[in-house]
Coordinates of C-alpha atoms in Angstrom, one line a residue:
M18 CA -65.9 -32.2 48.2
I19 CA -62.9 -33.0 49.0
E20 CA -61.0 -33.2 52.5
D21 CA -58.2 -34.8 54.2
D22 CA -59.4 -34.6 58.2
L23 CA -62.9 -36.9 58.5
F24 CA -64.4 -33.6 61.3
I25 CA -64.0 -31.2 59.8
A26 CA -65.1 -32.7 56.0
M27 CA -68.8 -34.1 58.1
D28 CA -69.2 -29.9 59.4
V29 CA -68.5 -28.8 56.3
E30 CA -71.1 -32.1 54.6
Y31 CA -73.7 -30.2 57.1
M32 CA -72.5 -26.5 56.1
V33 CA -72.5 -27.2 52.5
G34 CA -76.5 -29.3 53.0
E35 CA -77.1 -26.5 54.7
C36 CA -76.8 -23.8 51.7
G37 CA -78.9 -25.4 49.8
C38 CA -76.9 -28.2 47.7
V39 CA -76.3 -31.1 48.1
P40 CA -73.2 -32.8 48.5
V41 CA -70.7 -35.5 46.9
G42 CA -68.8 -37.0 49.0
P43 CA -66.8 -36.3 51.2
V44 CA -63.3 -38.0 50.0
S45 CA -60.2 -37.6 51.3
N46 CA -57.3 -37.9 48.2
V47 CA -56.8 -37.2 45.4
E48 CA -57.5 -40.7 43.2
A49 CA -61.0 -40.6 45.3
G50 CA -61.5 -36.7 44.1
L51 CA -60.5 -37.7 40.5
L52 CA -63.1 -41.0 40.9
A53 CA -65.5 -39.1 42.0
V54 CA -64.7 -36.3 39.3
R55 CA -65.6 -39.1 36.8
Q56 CA -68.8 -40.8 38.2
N57 CA -70.9 -37.8 38.9
D58 CA -72.7 -34.5 37.2
L59 CA -71.0 -31.7 39.8
D60 CA -72.2 -28.2 39.5
G61 CA -69.8 -27.4 41.6
A62 CA -67.5 -29.2 44.0
V63 CA -65.3 -27.3 47.4
L64 CA -61.7 -28.8 47.5
D65 CA -59.8 -28.8 51.2
V66 CA -55.7 -28.1 49.2
N67 CA -53.4 -29.7 51.5
L68 CA -54.0 -32.9 51.2
G69 CA -51.7 -34.8 54.5
D70 CA -49.2 -35.7 51.7
E71 CA -51.1 -34.8 48.9
R72 CA -51.8 -31.0 47.0
V73 CA -55.3 -31.6 45.2
W74 CA -54.3 -30.2 42.3
P75 CA -55.1 -33.0 39.8
V76 CA -58.6 -32.0 40.9
A77 CA -58.6 -29.0 40.7
D78 CA -57.7 -29.2 36.5
L79 CA -60.2 -32.1 36.0
L80 CA -62.7 -30.3 36.7
H81 CA -61.6 -26.8 35.5
E82 CA -61.2 -29.1 32.1
H83 CA -65.0 -30.4 32.7
G84 CA -65.9 -26.5 33.2
V85 CA -66.6 -27.0 37.1
P86 CA -66.9 -24.4 39.5
F87 CA -64.6 -24.7 42.9
I88 CA -63.7 -23.2 45.3
L89 CA -60.4 -23.8 47.3
A90 CA -60.4 -23.8 51.2
T91 CA -56.9 -23.8 53.2
G92 CA -55.6 -23.2 56.3
Y93 CA -52.5 -21.8 54.9
S94 CA -51.3 -18.2 52.5
R95 CA -53.1 -18.1 49.2
V96 CA -49.9 -17.6 48.5
E97 CA -49.4 -21.5 47.6
V98 CA -51.9 -21.5 44.9
P99 CA -50.6 -21.9 41.5
E100 CA -51.2 -19.6 38.7
R101 CA -53.1 -20.9 37.1
F102 CA -55.9 -21.0 40.1
K103 CA -55.4 -17.8 41.1
E104 CA -59.0 -16.2 40.3
C105 CA -60.7 -19.4 42.3
Q106 CA -62.6 -18.4 45.5
V107 CA -59.8 -18.8 48.7
L108 CA -62.2 -19.6 52.0
H109 CA -59.7 -19.6 55.2
K110 CA -59.8 -22.7 57.4
P111 CA -61.9 -23.1 60.0
L112 CA -65.0 -21.9 57.5
T113 CA -67.9 -20.9 58.9
E114 CA -71.9 -21.2 56.8
A115 CA -71.7 -17.4 55.8
A116 CA -68.1 -17.5 54.2
L117 CA -69.5 -21.3 53.3
F118 CA -72.8 -19.8 51.5
A119 CA -71.5 -16.8 50.1
A120 CA -68.9 -18.6 48.2
L121 CA -71.1 -20.9 46.6
D122 CA -73.6 -17.7 45.9
A123 CA -71.2 -16.3 44.1
L124 CA -70.7 -19.1 41.9
G125 CA -74.9 -19.0 41.8
L126 CA -74.9 -22.6 43.1
A127 CA -76.5 -21.2 46.6
R128 CA -80.0 -22.3 47.8
R129 CA -81.8 -21.3 50.9

């Protein structure tokens, strides 16, 4: 999970656990996200699009290369999502557990 706001990260981490998944992270920037992808056997990921002055696209590219599905989370418009990720699920912040569960379930990752 990549999220640059500590309080949101803690909330999403809790919700991921409540959805029956084991959270990895959270990490707060692209460099740490790339390292987490390389060092862990991930089933899926939740990525905050806007990480301060960075965008999460390098991490999304690496996940895609590894065949790991991911969900994008943003407080902004879907317009900022590059064409190569248009098929990805995009959740609008603030996230709710129900929306996150539905998104993880659509990827075959949620468990109750």
